[in-house]
Amino acid sequence: MQSKKLTTDSDITVDEVYTAADIKNTDNSLPGEFPFTRGVQASMYRGKLWTMRQYAGFSTAEESNKRYHYLLNQGVNGLSVAFDLPTQIGYDSDHALADGEVGKVGVAIDSLEDMEKLFEGIKLETVSTSMTINATGFILLAFYVALAKKQGADLNKITGTIQNDILKEYAARGTYIYPPKPSMRIITDIFEWCSKEVPKWNTFSISGYHIREAGSTAVQEVAFTLSNGKAYVKAALIKGLDINVFGKRLSFFFNAHNNLFEEVAKFRAARRMWAKIMKDLGATDEKAMMLRFHTQTGGSTLTAQQPLNNISRVTIQTLAAVLGGTQSLHTNGYDEALSLPTEEAAKIALRTQQVVAFESGAADTADPLAGSYYVEYLTAEVEKNAWKLIGTIDAMGGSVEAIEAGFIQDEIAKSAYQYQQNIENESKLIVGVNKFVSEDLNKIPGFKIDDSIQKMQVDKLIALKAKRDNTAAKTCLQKIAAAAHTDQNLMPLVLDAVEHYCTLGEISDTLRDVFGEYK
């Protein structure tokens, strides 16, 4: 009797059983050894656990600051800042296009003054901060560095990451401002400036997370993310930067979904592939070949139906990230399909990480699933299929050209459509959605943001512009505009502008006037 055909979410066929005969080209490297399939450190979590972050930001800087202090008191050892949509696309809170969106999906940050409130009582030397920001990432980095200077911090000790991955915005997410070429110029300016001024800062988090959230498969997540990474590295090389220097400050951001073994295989394959990519591009320092990554559990996997089931989903995804060797992890709240996470949901999400870290045994040994016939087979299949996609993109000229041609967007859209079809025809079962459905009404209270937040932010902007030196602010903006017409590095001028309390919107608009907007 022939058994039912099963596949992973990336359509990799799953056999009934795997044996040594299924493992070809065995990778006998150890953790910490090239190509880092088994992890980037020899002892992995026995040496140091992953950084436990909780992605948080909403309303005003003052309100988000309260949540950060709460999370730090609960045992978080790294902060992860969510910004509202106006901040992400370069509009101050008083802009017409910001209307109705201020503080809704993240915190509103218009100026250095807001950044001062956001981190009040938090010494930036003592905490690692990740900021999920792309088109305006260079401005938020300037706010952060300006605040660190005001605190008297040693900039050589400042650690953290800006996402700063604009290519995936064109492909999957949409919070871009400028066309691809000036956007890439800003990114290489950040590389160059950070290597001298904040050498421990990760200048980049090349993001597969949003590619997956848009509907890609695990294989596409790896292929499109690493292709984008290649494009950034090539742009930096053209600018004359040293791959062995900036390569060490690149990091990645991946998703974790529910197919436990495919997700573990995805992380292992991605490490192996990136090491080979960097070596081929000229890296000779092994640390510049290491794929270090942050993981966030899958937002798109969370269901509004029977939301408490999401606690189980997040636990599986947490295990996938840890067994796959993540360096940093954010776990989603069970209520995030309904609203921003409540304090209770955020605490349970953090406790999930802590239970896995201290009770499960998953952190006791490096790459514990290595040698599993199934996991090794999946690792090889993910890698093989991802290389095929990368080859297609390379033949088009690289990620920028593939995005401009709409190839990557179309591939993601096809996968998203097929996934939804599978749910609707019940070949893909989602507990509580198309299987084990309950008629019980959801009684979990949502976390809502009051619309009065916008007026508060606008009032702060009016007060700020009344008390700052407006002549000095105008001069700073003029210098940025002039430099944008040349190949001068923009970062020192942007830092000077934010220190004179120029706003995020003013700096963004100054560059809009020079670079234009991408349509």
Coordinates of C-alpha atoms in Angstrom, one line a residue:
M1 CA 0.0 0.0 0.0
Q2 CA 1.5 3.3 -1.1
S3 CA 1.6 5.9 1.7
K4 CA 0.3 9.5 1.3
K5 CA 2.8 11.9 -0.3
L6 CA 4.0 14.5 2.2
T7 CA 6.0 17.6 1.6
T8 CA 7.5 20.4 3.7
D9 CA 6.2 24.0 3.3
S10 CA 8.9 24.5 0.7
D11 CA 7.5 21.5 -1.3
I12 CA 10.4 19.2 -0.4
T13 CA 9.2 15.6 -0.5
V14 CA 9.3 13.9 2.9
D15 CA 9.9 10.1 2.8
E16 CA 8.6 7.7 5.5
V17 CA 12.1 7.1 6.8
Y18 CA 15.7 8.2 6.2
T19 CA 18.9 6.3 6.4
A20 CA 22.6 6.9 5.9
A21 CA 22.1 6.3 2.2
D22 CA 20.1 9.5 2.0
I23 CA 23.0 11.6 3.2
K24 CA 25.3 12.7 0.3
N25 CA 28.4 14.9 0.7
T26 CA 28.5 14.7 4.5
D27 CA 29.7 17.9 6.2
N28 CA 32.1 16.8 8.9
S29 CA 33.0 20.3 10.1
L30 CA 32.6 21.1 13.8
P31 CA 30.8 24.1 15.3
G32 CA 32.9 27.2 14.9
E33 CA 34.7 25.8 11.8
F34 CA 34.1 26.9 8.2
P35 CA 31.5 26.6 6.6
F36 CA 29.8 27.0 10.0
T37 CA 26.9 24.6 9.2
R38 CA 26.9 23.6 12.9
G39 CA 27.1 27.1 14.4
V40 CA 29.4 30.1 14.5
Q41 CA 30.9 29.3 18.0
A42 CA 32.6 26.1 19.1
S43 CA 30.6 25.8 22.3
M44 CA 27.5 27.6 21.2
Y45 CA 25.1 28.3 24.1
R46 CA 27.4 26.6 26.7
G47 CA 29.6 29.7 26.3
K48 CA 26.8 32.3 26.1
L49 CA 23.1 32.0 25.6
W50 CA 21.4 33.8 22.7
T51 CA 20.3 37.4 23.4
M52 CA 16.7 37.4 24.6
R53 CA 15.0 40.4 23.0
Q54 CA 11.4 41.5 23.0
Y55 CA 10.3 43.6 20.1
A56 CA 8.4 46.5 21.6
G57 CA 7.4 50.1 20.8
F58 CA 4.1 51.9 20.7
S59 CA 2.5 55.2 21.4
T60 CA 4.9 57.8 22.6
A61 CA 8.6 57.5 23.6
E62 CA 7.5 57.9 27.3
E63 CA 5.1 55.0 27.1
S64 CA 7.5 52.7 25.3
N65 CA 10.2 53.6 27.9
K66 CA 7.9 52.1 30.6
R67 CA 7.6 48.9 28.6
Y68 CA 11.4 48.7 28.2
H69 CA 12.0 49.0 31.9
Y70 CA 9.3 46.4 32.5
L71 CA 11.0 43.9 30.1
L72 CA 14.5 44.6 31.5
N73 CA 13.1 43.8 35.0
Q74 CA 11.7 40.5 33.6
G75 CA 15.1 39.4 32.4
V76 CA 15.4 40.7 28.8
N77 CA 19.1 41.4 28.0
G78 CA 18.6 43.1 24.7
L79 CA 16.0 45.7 23.5
S80 CA 14.3 45.7 20.1
V81 CA 12.6 48.8 19.0
A82 CA 9.4 48.9 16.9
F83 CA 8.8 52.2 15.1
D84 CA 5.5 53.5 13.8
L85 CA 4.9 53.8 10.1
P86 CA 5.4 57.6 9.8
T87 CA 8.9 57.2 11.4
Q88 CA 9.7 54.3 9.1
I89 CA 8.9 56.3 5.9
G90 CA 10.4 59.6 7.0
Y91 CA 7.4 61.7 8.0
D92 CA 7.1 63.7 11.2
S93 CA 4.0 63.2 13.3
D94 CA 2.5 66.5 12.0
H95 CA 2.6 65.4 8.4
A96 CA -0.7 64.9 6.6
L97 CA 0.3 61.4 5.6
A98 CA 1.0 60.5 9.2
D99 CA -2.6 61.2 10.2
G100 CA -4.2 58.2 12.0
E101 CA -0.9 56.2 12.1
V102 CA 1.1 58.0 14.8
G103 CA 2.2 55.5 17.5
K104 CA 0.0 52.7 16.2
V105 CA 2.3 49.9 15.1
G106 CA 5.4 51.2 16.9
V107 CA 6.8 54.2 18.7
A108 CA 6.7 57.7 17.2
I109 CA 10.3 59.2 17.0
D110 CA 10.5 62.6 15.5
S111 CA 13.6 64.0 17.0
L112 CA 16.6 63.5 19.4
E113 CA 14.3 64.7 22.1
D114 CA 12.0 61.7 21.6
M115 CA 15.1 59.4 21.6
E116 CA 16.1 60.9 24.9
K117 CA 12.7 60.0 26.4
L118 CA 12.7 56.5 24.8
F119 CA 15.9 55.5 26.6
E120 CA 15.5 57.5 29.8
G121 CA 17.1 55.7 32.7
I122 CA 18.8 53.2 30.4
K123 CA 22.6 53.4 29.9
L124 CA 23.3 52.6 26.2
E125 CA 26.7 51.2 27.1
T126 CA 25.1 48.4 29.0
V127 CA 22.3 47.3 26.7
S128 CA 22.3 45.9 23.1
T129 CA 19.6 47.6 21.0
S130 CA 18.1 46.4 17.8
M131 CA 16.2 48.9 15.7
T132 CA 13.8 47.6 13.0
I133 CA 14.2 50.5 10.7
N134 CA 15.3 50.7 7.1
A135 CA 14.7 53.7 4.9
T136 CA 15.3 56.1 7.8
G137 CA 17.7 53.8 9.6
F138 CA 20.6 56.2 9.2
I139 CA 18.7 58.9 11.0
L140 CA 17.7 56.7 13.9
L141 CA 21.3 55.5 14.2
A142 CA 22.3 59.2 14.4
F143 CA 19.7 59.8 17.1
Y144 CA 21.1 56.8 19.0
V145 CA 24.7 57.8 18.7
A146 CA 23.9 61.4 19.6
L147 CA 22.1 60.2 22.8
A148 CA 25.1 57.9 23.6
K149 CA 27.4 61.0 23.4
K150 CA 25.1 63.0 25.6
Q151 CA 25.2 60.1 28.2
G152 CA 29.0 60.3 28.0
A153 CA 29.2 56.7 26.6
D154 CA 32.3 55.3 25.0
L155 CA 31.2 54.8 21.4
N156 CA 33.6 51.9 21.0
K157 CA 31.4 50.0 23.5
I158 CA 28.0 50.8 21.9
T159 CA 26.4 47.6 20.5
G160 CA 23.3 46.9 18.6
T161 CA 21.9 46.7 15.1
I162 CA 19.9 48.7 12.6
Q163 CA 18.0 46.6 10.1
N164 CA 18.9 48.9 7.2
D165 CA 17.9 46.4 4.6
I166 CA 16.2 48.4 1.8
L167 CA 16.1 45.8 -0.9
K168 CA 13.6 43.6 0.9
E169 CA 11.4 46.7 1.3
Y170 CA 11.2 46.9 -2.5
A171 CA 10.6 43.2 -2.7
A172 CA 8.2 42.5 0.2
R173 CA 7.4 45.2 2.7
G174 CA 7.0 48.6 1.1
T175 CA 8.5 51.1 3.6
Y176 CA 11.0 52.6 1.1
I177 CA 11.5 56.3 0.3
Y178 CA 14.3 56.8 -2.2
P179 CA 15.1 54.9 -5.4
P180 CA 17.4 51.8 -5.2
K181 CA 20.7 53.5 -6.2
P182 CA 20.7 56.4 -3.6
S183 CA 19.4 54.0 -1.0
M184 CA 22.4 51.8 -1.6
R185 CA 24.6 54.8 -1.4
I186 CA 23.2 55.7 2.1
I187 CA 23.8 52.1 3.2
T188 CA 27.5 52.1 2.1
D189 CA 27.9 55.5 3.8
I190 CA 26.7 53.8 7.0
F191 CA 29.1 50.9 6.5
E192 CA 32.1 53.3 6.1
W193 CA 31.2 55.6 9.0
C194 CA 30.3 52.9 11.5
S195 CA 33.6 51.1 10.9
K196 CA 35.4 54.1 12.3
E197 CA 33.0 55.7 14.8
V198 CA 30.9 52.8 16.3
P199 CA 33.0 49.7 15.4
K200 CA 30.9 47.2 17.5
W201 CA 27.7 48.3 15.9
N202 CA 26.1 45.9 13.4
T203 CA 25.5 48.2 10.5
F204 CA 23.0 45.9 8.9
S205 CA 20.5 43.2 9.5
I206 CA 19.8 41.6 6.1
S207 CA 16.2 40.5 6.6
G208 CA 14.5 37.4 5.4
Y209 CA 11.8 37.8 8.1
H210 CA 9.6 40.2 6.0
I211 CA 10.2 38.1 2.9
R212 CA 8.7 35.1 4.8
E213 CA 5.9 37.2 6.3
A214 CA 4.9 38.3 2.7
G215 CA 4.4 34.6 1.9
S216 CA 7.7 33.1 0.7
T217 CA 8.7 29.5 1.4
A218 CA 11.7 28.7 3.7
V219 CA 13.8 28.1 0.6
Q220 CA 12.9 31.4 -1.0
E221 CA 13.6 33.1 2.4
V222 CA 17.2 31.8 2.3
A223 CA 17.7 32.5 -1.4
F224 CA 16.3 36.0 -1.6
T225 CA 17.9 37.1 1.6
L226 CA 21.4 35.8 0.7
S227 CA 21.1 37.3 -2.8
N228 CA 20.3 40.7 -1.2
G229 CA 23.3 40.2 1.0
K230 CA 25.5 39.6 -2.0
A231 CA 24.2 42.9 -3.5
Y232 CA 25.1 44.9 -0.4
V233 CA 28.6 43.3 -0.2
K234 CA 29.3 44.1 -3.9
A235 CA 28.2 47.7 -3.4
A236 CA 30.5 48.1 -0.5
L237 CA 33.4 46.5 -2.4
I238 CA 32.8 49.0 -5.3
K239 CA 33.1 51.8 -2.7
G240 CA 36.5 50.4 -1.8
L241 CA 35.6 49.0 1.7
D242 CA 37.4 46.1 3.2
I243 CA 35.3 42.9 3.1
N244 CA 37.2 41.6 6.1
V245 CA 36.2 44.6 8.1
F246 CA 32.6 45.4 7.2
G247 CA 31.9 41.6 6.7
K248 CA 32.2 41.1 10.5
R249 CA 29.5 43.7 11.2
L250 CA 26.8 42.2 8.9
S251 CA 24.1 40.3 10.6
F252 CA 20.9 38.6 9.3
F253 CA 17.3 38.4 10.5
F254 CA 15.3 35.3 9.8
N255 CA 11.8 34.0 10.5
A256 CA 10.9 30.8 12.4
H257 CA 7.8 29.0 11.4
N258 CA 6.1 25.8 12.5
N259 CA 7.8 23.1 10.4
L260 CA 10.4 22.4 13.1
F261 CA 12.8 20.3 11.1
E262 CA 12.7 22.4 7.9
E263 CA 13.3 25.5 9.9
V264 CA 16.4 24.0 11.6
A265 CA 17.7 22.8 8.2
K266 CA 17.1 26.3 6.8
F267 CA 19.3 28.0 9.4
R268 CA 22.0 25.4 8.9
A269 CA 21.9 25.7 5.1
A270 CA 22.0 29.5 5.3
R271 CA 25.1 29.5 7.4
R272 CA 26.9 27.2 5.0
M273 CA 25.8 29.1 1.9
W274 CA 26.8 32.5 3.3
A275 CA 30.3 31.3 4.3
K276 CA 30.8 30.1 0.7
I277 CA 29.4 33.4 -0.8
M278 CA 31.7 35.5 1.3
K279 CA 34.7 33.4 0.5
D280 CA 34.0 33.6 -3.2
L281 CA 33.7 37.4 -2.9
G282 CA 37.2 37.7 -1.4
A283 CA 36.8 37.3 2.4
T284 CA 39.9 35.7 4.0
D285 CA 39.0 36.3 7.7
E286 CA 36.7 33.5 8.8
K287 CA 34.8 35.9 11.1
A288 CA 33.7 37.8 8.0
M289 CA 32.3 34.6 6.6
M290 CA 30.1 33.8 9.6
L291 CA 26.4 34.2 9.2
R292 CA 25.2 35.6 12.6
F293 CA 21.4 36.1 12.9
H294 CA 18.5 37.3 14.9
T295 CA 15.3 35.3 14.7
Q296 CA 11.7 36.4 15.3
T297 CA 8.9 33.8 15.6
G298 CA 6.4 33.9 12.7
G299 CA 3.9 36.7 13.0
S300 CA 1.9 35.4 10.0
T301 CA 1.6 32.0 11.7
L302 CA -0.4 33.4 14.6
T303 CA -4.2 33.0 14.5
A304 CA -6.9 35.2 15.7
Q305 CA -9.0 32.1 16.3
Q306 CA -8.2 30.3 19.6
P307 CA -5.3 32.7 20.2
L308 CA -3.9 30.8 23.2
N309 CA -2.9 28.1 20.7
N310 CA -0.3 30.6 19.6
I311 CA 1.7 29.9 22.8
S312 CA 2.3 26.4 21.5
R313 CA 3.2 27.7 18.0
V314 CA 5.7 30.2 19.5
T315 CA 7.3 27.4 21.6
I316 CA 7.9 25.2 18.5
Q317 CA 9.3 28.2 16.7
T318 CA 11.6 29.1 19.6
L319 CA 13.0 25.5 19.6
A320 CA 13.6 25.8 15.8
A321 CA 15.6 29.0 16.3
V322 CA 17.6 27.6 19.2
L323 CA 18.2 24.2 17.6
G324 CA 19.2 26.1 14.4
G325 CA 21.8 28.2 16.3
T326 CA 20.4 31.7 16.5
Q327 CA 22.4 34.5 18.2
S328 CA 19.4 36.5 19.2
L329 CA 15.6 35.8 19.5
H330 CA 12.3 37.6 19.8
T331 CA 9.2 35.6 20.7
N332 CA 5.8 36.9 19.6
G333 CA 2.9 37.4 22.0
Y334 CA -0.1 35.1 21.7
D335 CA -2.4 38.0 21.1
E336 CA -0.6 39.6 18.2
A337 CA -3.1 38.5 15.6
L338 CA -5.5 40.7 17.5
S339 CA -3.5 43.8 18.6
L340 CA -0.2 45.0 19.9
P341 CA 0.9 42.6 22.6
T342 CA -0.3 43.2 26.2
E343 CA 2.2 43.1 29.1
E344 CA 0.9 39.6 30.0
A345 CA 1.4 38.3 26.5
A346 CA 4.9 39.8 26.3
K347 CA 5.9 38.2 29.6
I348 CA 4.7 34.8 28.5
A349 CA 6.6 35.2 25.3
L350 CA 9.8 36.0 27.2
R351 CA 9.2 33.1 29.7
T352 CA 8.9 30.8 26.7
Q353 CA 12.5 31.6 25.8
Q354 CA 13.6 31.2 29.4
V355 CA 12.0 27.8 29.7
V356 CA 13.7 26.6 26.5
A357 CA 17.0 28.0 27.7
F358 CA 17.0 26.7 31.3
E359 CA 14.6 23.7 31.3
S360 CA 14.5 22.0 27.9
G361 CA 18.2 20.9 27.5
A362 CA 18.2 22.3 23.9
A363 CA 21.0 24.7 24.8
D364 CA 23.3 22.1 26.4
T365 CA 25.2 21.0 23.3
A366 CA 26.0 22.6 20.0
D367 CA 23.8 21.7 17.0
P368 CA 22.1 18.8 18.7
L369 CA 20.2 17.6 15.6
A370 CA 23.4 17.2 13.6
G371 CA 23.7 13.6 12.2
S372 CA 19.9 13.2 12.1
Y373 CA 19.4 11.6 8.7
Y374 CA 16.3 13.6 8.1
V375 CA 17.8 17.0 9.2
E376 CA 21.0 16.5 7.2
Y377 CA 18.9 15.5 4.1
L378 CA 16.7 18.6 4.6
T379 CA 19.7 20.9 5.0
A380 CA 21.1 19.6 1.7
E381 CA 17.8 20.0 -0.1
V382 CA 17.2 23.5 1.2
E383 CA 20.7 24.5 0.1
K384 CA 20.3 22.9 -3.3
N385 CA 17.0 24.5 -4.1
A386 CA 18.2 27.9 -2.7
W387 CA 21.3 27.8 -4.9
K388 CA 19.0 27.3 -8.0
L389 CA 17.1 30.4 -7.2
I390 CA 20.3 32.4 -6.5
G391 CA 21.6 31.2 -9.9
T392 CA 18.4 32.6 -11.6
I393 CA 18.9 36.0 -9.8
D394 CA 22.6 36.1 -10.7
A395 CA 21.7 35.5 -14.3
M396 CA 19.5 38.6 -14.2
G397 CA 22.3 40.7 -12.8
G398 CA 21.7 40.4 -9.1
S399 CA 19.0 41.3 -6.6
V400 CA 18.5 45.0 -7.6
E401 CA 17.8 43.9 -11.2
A402 CA 15.6 41.0 -10.1
I403 CA 13.6 43.4 -7.9
E404 CA 13.3 46.0 -10.7
A405 CA 12.1 43.3 -13.0
G406 CA 9.5 42.1 -10.5
F407 CA 10.9 38.6 -10.3
I408 CA 11.3 38.3 -6.6
Q409 CA 8.0 39.9 -5.9
D410 CA 6.2 37.5 -8.3
E411 CA 7.8 34.4 -6.8
I412 CA 6.7 35.5 -3.3
A413 CA 3.2 36.2 -4.5
K414 CA 2.9 32.8 -6.2
S415 CA 4.0 31.0 -2.9
A416 CA 1.6 33.1 -0.8
Y417 CA -1.3 32.3 -3.1
Q418 CA -0.5 28.6 -3.1
Y419 CA -0.2 28.5 0.7
Q420 CA -3.6 30.1 1.0
Q421 CA -5.1 27.7 -1.5
N422 CA -3.7 24.8 0.5
I423 CA -5.4 26.1 3.6
E424 CA -8.7 26.5 1.8
N425 CA -8.6 23.0 0.3
E426 CA -7.5 21.6 3.6
S427 CA -4.3 20.1 2.3
K428 CA -2.6 22.4 4.9
L429 CA -4.2 22.1 8.3
I430 CA -4.2 25.0 10.8
V431 CA -5.5 24.0 14.2
G432 CA -8.5 26.2 15.1
V433 CA -8.8 27.6 11.6
N434 CA -9.7 24.8 9.3
K435 CA -9.4 21.9 11.7
F436 CA -10.7 21.5 15.3
V437 CA -12.6 24.7 14.9
S438 CA -14.5 26.1 18.0
E439 CA -17.5 28.4 18.0
D440 CA -16.3 30.0 21.2
L441 CA -15.9 33.8 20.9
N442 CA -12.5 35.2 21.6
K443 CA -12.6 37.0 25.0
I444 CA -8.9 38.2 25.1
P445 CA -8.8 42.0 25.5
G446 CA -6.8 43.8 22.9
F447 CA -4.2 46.5 23.5
K448 CA -5.4 49.7 21.8
I449 CA -3.5 53.0 21.1
D450 CA -5.5 56.2 21.8
D451 CA -5.8 58.6 18.8
S452 CA -4.8 61.5 21.2
I453 CA -1.2 60.3 20.8
Q454 CA -0.9 62.3 17.5
K455 CA -1.8 65.6 19.1
M456 CA 0.7 65.0 21.9
Q457 CA 3.5 64.4 19.3
V458 CA 2.5 67.4 17.3
D459 CA 2.5 69.6 20.4
K460 CA 6.0 68.3 21.2
L461 CA 7.2 69.2 17.7
I462 CA 5.8 72.7 17.9
A463 CA 7.6 73.2 21.3
L464 CA 10.9 71.7 20.0
K465 CA 11.0 74.1 16.9
A466 CA 10.2 77.1 19.1
K467 CA 13.2 76.5 21.5
R468 CA 15.9 75.1 19.1
D469 CA 18.3 77.3 17.2
N470 CA 16.4 77.3 13.9
T471 CA 19.2 79.1 12.0
A472 CA 21.7 76.4 12.9
A473 CA 19.1 73.7 12.0
K474 CA 18.6 75.2 8.6
T475 CA 22.3 75.4 8.0
C476 CA 22.7 71.7 8.9
L477 CA 19.9 70.7 6.4
Q478 CA 21.5 72.8 3.6
K479 CA 24.9 71.0 4.2
I480 CA 23.1 67.6 3.9
A481 CA 21.5 68.7 0.6
A482 CA 24.8 69.9 -0.8
A483 CA 26.6 66.7 0.2
A484 CA 23.9 64.5 -1.4
H485 CA 24.9 65.9 -4.8
T486 CA 28.4 64.6 -4.2
D487 CA 29.9 61.3 -3.0
Q488 CA 30.6 62.8 0.4
N489 CA 29.7 60.5 3.3
L490 CA 26.3 61.8 4.7
M491 CA 26.5 60.3 8.2
P492 CA 28.6 63.0 9.9
L493 CA 26.3 65.7 8.5
V494 CA 23.2 63.8 9.6
L495 CA 24.6 63.4 13.1
D496 CA 25.4 67.1 13.3
A497 CA 21.8 67.8 12.2
V498 CA 20.1 65.6 14.8
E499 CA 22.4 67.1 17.5
H500 CA 20.9 70.5 16.4
Y501 CA 17.5 69.0 16.8
C502 CA 16.6 68.8 13.2
T503 CA 13.7 66.3 12.9
L504 CA 13.5 63.0 11.1
G505 CA 11.0 64.4 8.6
E506 CA 13.1 67.5 7.8
I507 CA 16.2 65.3 7.1
S508 CA 14.1 62.9 5.0
D509 CA 12.5 65.7 3.0
T510 CA 15.9 67.3 2.4
L511 CA 17.0 64.1 0.7
R512 CA 13.7 63.6 -1.1
D513 CA 14.3 66.9 -2.8
V514 CA 17.7 65.6 -4.1
F515 CA 17.1 61.8 -4.6
G516 CA 13.4 61.8 -5.4
E517 CA 11.0 59.1 -4.3
Y518 CA 10.7 55.6 -5.6
K519 CA 7.3 54.8 -7.2

